[in-house]
Amino acid sequence: MAGTAAQAEELSLLIERATQGEAFAQRILAYRYECGIGVVHDEAEALRLYTQAADQGDAYGQYRLGTCYMMGIGTAHDEKKAARLFRKAAKQGLAAGQHSLGYCFSNGAGVVQDEEEAVKLFRRAAEQGDADAQVSLGRRFEDGTGGLVQNDEEAARLYRQAADQGSANGQNALGNFYSWGKVVALDHATAARLYRQAADQGFTEAQRALGICCMLGVGVAHDVADAARYFHLATNQGDA
């Protein structure tokens, strides 16, 4: 009961601060409405609060509002609005905004497609430790795209940085390198461990890869039941 009372008081204070116009409180409260944390899930209210924070120049509020427009959360999908908001957040140095704007340039979402500009933004965000950007930049090094010279060593370094932060995408990508013996010693056990870490976070590609490991007994004990379980998890998320 004490915990519930404390949580209610915390929420009341957060609402009060947001109502008084504090941008930080507005975007924290917005996130809670977006995810239904301690409040009723309400995407429209989340959008309203993110807008209030963004209008005050709050970089994270701009980034989250841009995400709402990109994903159609509480509003219609609008890539141009999303890109404009990501640009505002990126100009303030927010790594998540830089990565998201990089995504826009890479995919031509709301802006003219420009892979080299995307790489510049991914690099800025990666240098700040953004795990998503580290993976995105790593992929460009692995593929030799975006004006980069192909460099598997640099790709592996970036994937490892992301994996060490718990990024499922980074864990899966680094797992592939160990599975293939690509610039690291071939190590199926390490590959399976990384796949499992990513799979347990719901990463579809890793679930499929771990299922194959279990089915063939590569890096893990042969376990048909475990293989079927991971294949089932991947299929339920739309993996063909």
Tab-separated table of C-alpha atoms in Angstrom:
chain	number	residue	atom	x	y	z
A	1	MET	CA	0.000	0.000	0.000
A	2	ALA	CA	2.861	2.367	0.920
A	3	GLY	CA	4.403	1.773	-2.479
A	4	THR	CA	1.091	2.450	-4.221
A	5	ALA	CA	0.596	5.686	-2.260
A	6	ALA	CA	4.133	6.810	-3.086
A	7	GLN	CA	3.610	6.041	-6.779
A	8	ALA	CA	0.337	7.986	-6.767
A	9	GLU	CA	2.040	10.948	-5.151
A	10	GLU	CA	4.894	10.777	-7.662
A	11	LEU	CA	2.429	10.744	-10.564
A	12	SER	CA	0.493	13.649	-9.063
A	13	LEU	CA	3.658	15.718	-8.764
A	14	LEU	CA	4.697	14.818	-12.323
A	15	ILE	CA	1.311	15.929	-13.665
A	16	GLU	CA	1.527	19.147	-11.657
A	17	ARG	CA	4.998	19.945	-13.004
A	18	ALA	CA	3.926	19.127	-16.567
A	19	THR	CA	0.833	21.332	-16.209
A	20	GLN	CA	3.053	24.161	-14.995
A	21	GLY	CA	4.990	23.896	-18.236
A	22	GLU	CA	8.138	21.991	-17.271
A	23	ALA	CA	9.375	20.377	-20.489
A	24	PHE	CA	11.199	17.534	-18.738
A	25	ALA	CA	8.043	16.555	-16.844
A	26	GLN	CA	5.955	16.837	-20.000
A	27	ARG	CA	8.049	14.376	-21.978
A	28	ILE	CA	8.427	11.953	-19.056
A	29	LEU	CA	4.662	11.982	-18.541
A	30	ALA	CA	4.169	11.644	-22.301
A	31	TYR	CA	6.304	8.506	-22.329
A	32	ARG	CA	4.244	7.048	-19.505
A	33	TYR	CA	1.025	7.659	-21.464
A	34	GLU	CA	2.614	6.252	-24.613
A	35	CYS	CA	3.593	3.027	-22.835
A	36	GLY	CA	0.818	2.869	-20.232
A	37	ILE	CA	3.223	3.064	-17.277
A	38	GLY	CA	1.205	3.863	-14.160
A	39	VAL	CA	-1.470	5.552	-16.285
A	40	VAL	CA	-4.037	4.453	-18.846
A	41	HIS	CA	-2.411	3.952	-22.242
A	42	ASP	CA	-3.297	7.091	-24.228
A	43	GLU	CA	-1.354	7.843	-27.410
A	44	ALA	CA	-3.234	11.077	-28.080
A	45	GLU	CA	-2.286	12.425	-24.646
A	46	ALA	CA	1.297	11.311	-25.195
A	47	LEU	CA	1.371	13.206	-28.488
A	48	ARG	CA	-0.037	16.344	-26.835
A	49	LEU	CA	2.590	16.295	-24.095
A	50	TYR	CA	5.475	15.527	-26.448
A	51	THR	CA	4.324	18.479	-28.564
A	52	GLN	CA	4.384	20.775	-25.535
A	53	ALA	CA	7.910	19.680	-24.648
A	54	ALA	CA	9.113	19.894	-28.253
A	55	ASP	CA	7.658	23.387	-28.655
A	56	GLN	CA	9.866	24.483	-25.752
A	57	GLY	CA	12.930	23.178	-27.559
A	58	ASP	CA	13.359	20.008	-25.510
A	59	ALA	CA	15.567	17.787	-27.701
A	60	TYR	CA	14.272	14.492	-26.370
A	61	GLY	CA	10.708	15.746	-26.714
A	62	GLN	CA	11.437	16.625	-30.340
A	63	TYR	CA	12.900	13.180	-30.942
A	64	ARG	CA	9.959	11.353	-29.340
A	65	LEU	CA	7.437	13.541	-31.183
A	66	GLY	CA	9.265	12.780	-34.412
A	67	THR	CA	9.024	9.081	-33.590
A	68	CYS	CA	5.271	9.461	-33.101
A	69	TYR	CA	4.934	10.972	-36.572
A	70	MET	CA	7.230	8.355	-38.102
A	71	MET	CA	5.393	5.438	-36.484
A	72	GLY	CA	1.882	6.904	-36.546
A	73	ILE	CA	1.574	6.933	-32.747
A	74	GLY	CA	-1.395	9.081	-31.748
A	75	THR	CA	-1.383	10.774	-35.144
A	76	ALA	CA	-1.208	10.112	-38.857
A	77	HIS	CA	2.073	8.838	-40.292
A	78	ASP	CA	4.019	11.849	-41.580
A	79	GLU	CA	7.648	11.323	-42.587
A	80	LYS	CA	8.325	14.974	-43.415
A	81	LYS	CA	7.229	16.154	-39.968
A	82	ALA	CA	9.225	13.341	-38.391
A	83	ALA	CA	12.377	14.293	-40.295
A	84	ARG	CA	12.006	17.977	-39.350
A	85	LEU	CA	11.716	17.073	-35.675
A	86	PHE	CA	14.623	14.635	-35.810
A	87	ARG	CA	16.705	17.395	-37.420
A	88	LYS	CA	15.887	19.785	-34.561
A	89	ALA	CA	16.907	17.171	-31.989
A	90	ALA	CA	20.043	16.259	-33.959
A	91	LYS	CA	21.140	19.908	-34.134
A	92	GLN	CA	21.069	19.949	-30.338
A	93	GLY	CA	23.436	16.973	-30.304
A	94	LEU	CA	20.940	14.322	-29.223
A	95	ALA	CA	22.352	10.984	-30.391
A	96	ALA	CA	18.927	9.389	-30.815
A	97	GLY	CA	17.871	12.320	-32.991
A	98	GLN	CA	21.043	12.018	-35.068
A	99	HIS	CA	20.494	8.308	-35.610
A	100	SER	CA	16.838	8.791	-36.507
A	101	LEU	CA	17.670	11.560	-38.973
A	102	GLY	CA	20.342	9.271	-40.406
A	103	TYR	CA	17.651	6.631	-40.888
A	104	CYS	CA	15.568	9.203	-42.772
A	105	PHE	CA	18.462	10.050	-45.108
A	106	SER	CA	19.298	6.373	-45.606
A	107	ASN	CA	15.736	5.514	-46.583
A	108	GLY	CA	14.586	8.741	-48.193
A	109	ALA	CA	11.952	9.136	-45.490
A	110	GLY	CA	10.787	12.748	-45.480
A	111	VAL	CA	14.066	13.909	-47.063
A	112	VAL	CA	15.973	13.268	-50.277
A	113	GLN	CA	17.854	9.988	-49.901
A	114	ASP	CA	21.531	10.569	-49.147
A	115	GLU	CA	23.479	7.601	-47.811
A	116	GLU	CA	26.655	9.603	-47.210
A	117	GLU	CA	24.766	12.118	-45.057
A	118	ALA	CA	23.233	9.174	-43.197
A	119	VAL	CA	26.709	7.824	-42.450
A	120	LYS	CA	27.825	11.215	-41.082
A	121	LEU	CA	24.881	11.240	-38.698
A	122	PHE	CA	25.350	7.605	-37.689
A	123	ARG	CA	28.988	8.359	-36.907
A	124	ARG	CA	28.123	11.356	-34.718
A	125	ALA	CA	25.603	9.315	-32.762
A	126	ALA	CA	27.891	6.270	-32.530
A	127	GLU	CA	30.681	8.409	-31.114
A	128	GLN	CA	28.285	9.372	-28.324
A	129	GLY	CA	27.729	5.692	-27.558
A	130	ASP	CA	24.338	5.234	-29.213
A	131	ALA	CA	24.001	1.472	-29.722
A	132	ASP	CA	21.559	1.714	-32.633
A	133	ALA	CA	23.922	4.056	-34.447
A	134	GLN	CA	26.870	1.776	-33.755
A	135	VAL	CA	25.025	-1.070	-35.490
A	136	SER	CA	23.904	1.137	-38.384
A	137	LEU	CA	27.447	2.408	-38.919
A	138	GLY	CA	28.817	-1.101	-38.515
A	139	ARG	CA	26.578	-2.351	-41.295
A	140	ARG	CA	27.878	0.354	-43.630
A	141	PHE	CA	31.461	-0.673	-42.857
A	142	GLU	CA	30.576	-4.335	-43.343
A	143	ASP	CA	28.941	-3.622	-46.715
A	144	GLY	CA	31.277	-0.812	-47.832
A	145	THR	CA	28.395	1.597	-48.471
A	146	GLY	CA	27.724	5.268	-47.773
A	147	GLY	CA	31.139	6.314	-49.061
A	148	LEU	CA	32.952	4.028	-46.601
A	149	VAL	CA	35.714	1.604	-47.507
A	150	GLN	CA	34.641	-1.934	-46.624
A	151	ASN	CA	36.140	-2.784	-43.236
A	152	ASP	CA	35.020	-5.887	-41.324
A	153	GLU	CA	37.346	-5.107	-38.402
A	154	GLU	CA	35.667	-1.760	-37.828
A	155	ALA	CA	32.244	-3.344	-38.250
A	156	ALA	CA	33.067	-5.966	-35.616
A	157	ARG	CA	34.335	-3.273	-33.232
A	158	LEU	CA	31.107	-1.314	-33.571
A	159	TYR	CA	28.925	-4.409	-33.227
A	160	ARG	CA	30.789	-5.346	-30.061
A	161	GLN	CA	30.267	-1.890	-28.595
A	162	ALA	CA	26.545	-2.177	-29.267
A	163	ALA	CA	26.363	-5.764	-27.992
A	164	ASP	CA	28.125	-4.788	-24.768
A	165	GLN	CA	25.326	-2.277	-24.182
A	166	GLY	CA	22.721	-5.014	-24.543
A	167	SER	CA	21.657	-4.195	-28.098
A	168	ALA	CA	19.912	-7.233	-29.565
A	169	ASN	CA	20.769	-6.063	-33.080
A	170	GLY	CA	24.428	-5.725	-32.095
A	171	GLN	CA	24.461	-9.109	-30.374
A	172	ASN	CA	22.983	-10.781	-33.448
A	173	ALA	CA	25.407	-9.064	-35.836
A	174	LEU	CA	28.424	-9.955	-33.690
A	175	GLY	CA	27.077	-13.492	-33.365
A	176	ASN	CA	27.115	-13.770	-37.143
A	177	PHE	CA	30.793	-12.811	-37.223
A	178	TYR	CA	31.633	-15.540	-34.702
A	179	SER	CA	29.462	-18.025	-36.573
A	180	TRP	CA	31.272	-17.280	-39.843
A	181	GLY	CA	34.749	-16.725	-38.372
A	182	LYS	CA	34.719	-13.265	-39.922
A	183	VAL	CA	37.714	-11.246	-38.561
A	184	VAL	CA	37.298	-13.132	-35.273
A	185	ALA	CA	38.179	-16.742	-34.503
A	186	LEU	CA	35.413	-19.129	-35.512
A	187	ASP	CA	33.541	-19.799	-32.269
A	188	HIS	CA	30.116	-21.411	-32.513
A	189	ALA	CA	29.629	-21.407	-28.724
A	190	THR	CA	30.133	-17.635	-28.525
A	191	ALA	CA	27.901	-17.163	-31.559
A	192	ALA	CA	25.140	-19.215	-29.921
A	193	ARG	CA	25.524	-17.272	-26.666
A	194	LEU	CA	25.131	-13.975	-28.497
A	195	TYR	CA	22.185	-15.274	-30.503
A	196	ARG	CA	20.522	-16.385	-27.266
A	197	GLN	CA	21.017	-12.957	-25.684
A	198	ALA	CA	19.377	-11.314	-28.688
A	199	ALA	CA	16.687	-13.973	-29.027
A	200	ASP	CA	15.676	-13.537	-25.403
A	201	GLN	CA	14.986	-9.886	-26.233
A	202	GLY	CA	12.652	-10.979	-29.019
A	203	PHE	CA	15.029	-10.370	-31.948
A	204	THR	CA	13.610	-12.451	-34.780
A	205	GLU	CA	16.804	-13.110	-36.761
A	206	ALA	CA	18.553	-14.322	-33.623
A	207	GLN	CA	15.637	-16.594	-32.731
A	208	ARG	CA	15.886	-18.214	-36.143
A	209	ALA	CA	19.690	-18.504	-35.928
A	210	LEU	CA	19.549	-19.998	-32.443
A	211	GLY	CA	16.893	-22.434	-33.597
A	212	ILE	CA	19.292	-23.643	-36.295
A	213	CYS	CA	22.077	-23.971	-33.709
A	214	CYS	CA	19.838	-26.080	-31.477
A	215	MET	CA	18.601	-28.205	-34.364
A	216	LEU	CA	22.132	-28.975	-35.602
A	217	GLY	CA	23.857	-29.005	-32.215
A	218	VAL	CA	26.243	-26.241	-33.285
A	219	GLY	CA	27.609	-24.276	-30.338
A	220	VAL	CA	24.916	-25.736	-28.082
A	221	ALA	CA	23.606	-29.177	-27.230
A	222	HIS	CA	21.420	-30.759	-29.893
A	223	ASP	CA	17.856	-30.014	-28.757
A	224	VAL	CA	14.987	-30.430	-31.198
A	225	ALA	CA	12.422	-29.108	-28.709
A	226	ASP	CA	14.433	-25.936	-28.105
A	227	ALA	CA	14.913	-25.511	-31.853
A	228	ALA	CA	11.162	-25.791	-32.411
A	229	ARG	CA	10.507	-23.256	-29.649
A	230	TYR	CA	12.796	-20.650	-31.173
A	231	PHE	CA	11.489	-21.261	-34.683
A	232	HIS	CA	7.960	-20.848	-33.318
A	233	LEU	CA	8.886	-17.564	-31.623
A	234	ALA	CA	10.409	-16.261	-34.859
A	235	THR	CA	7.387	-17.371	-36.925
A	236	ASN	CA	4.991	-15.646	-34.531
A	237	GLN	CA	6.831	-12.388	-35.227
A	238	GLY	CA	6.372	-12.798	-38.960
A	239	ASP	CA	9.605	-14.568	-39.883
A	240	ALA	CA	9.065	-16.712	-42.936
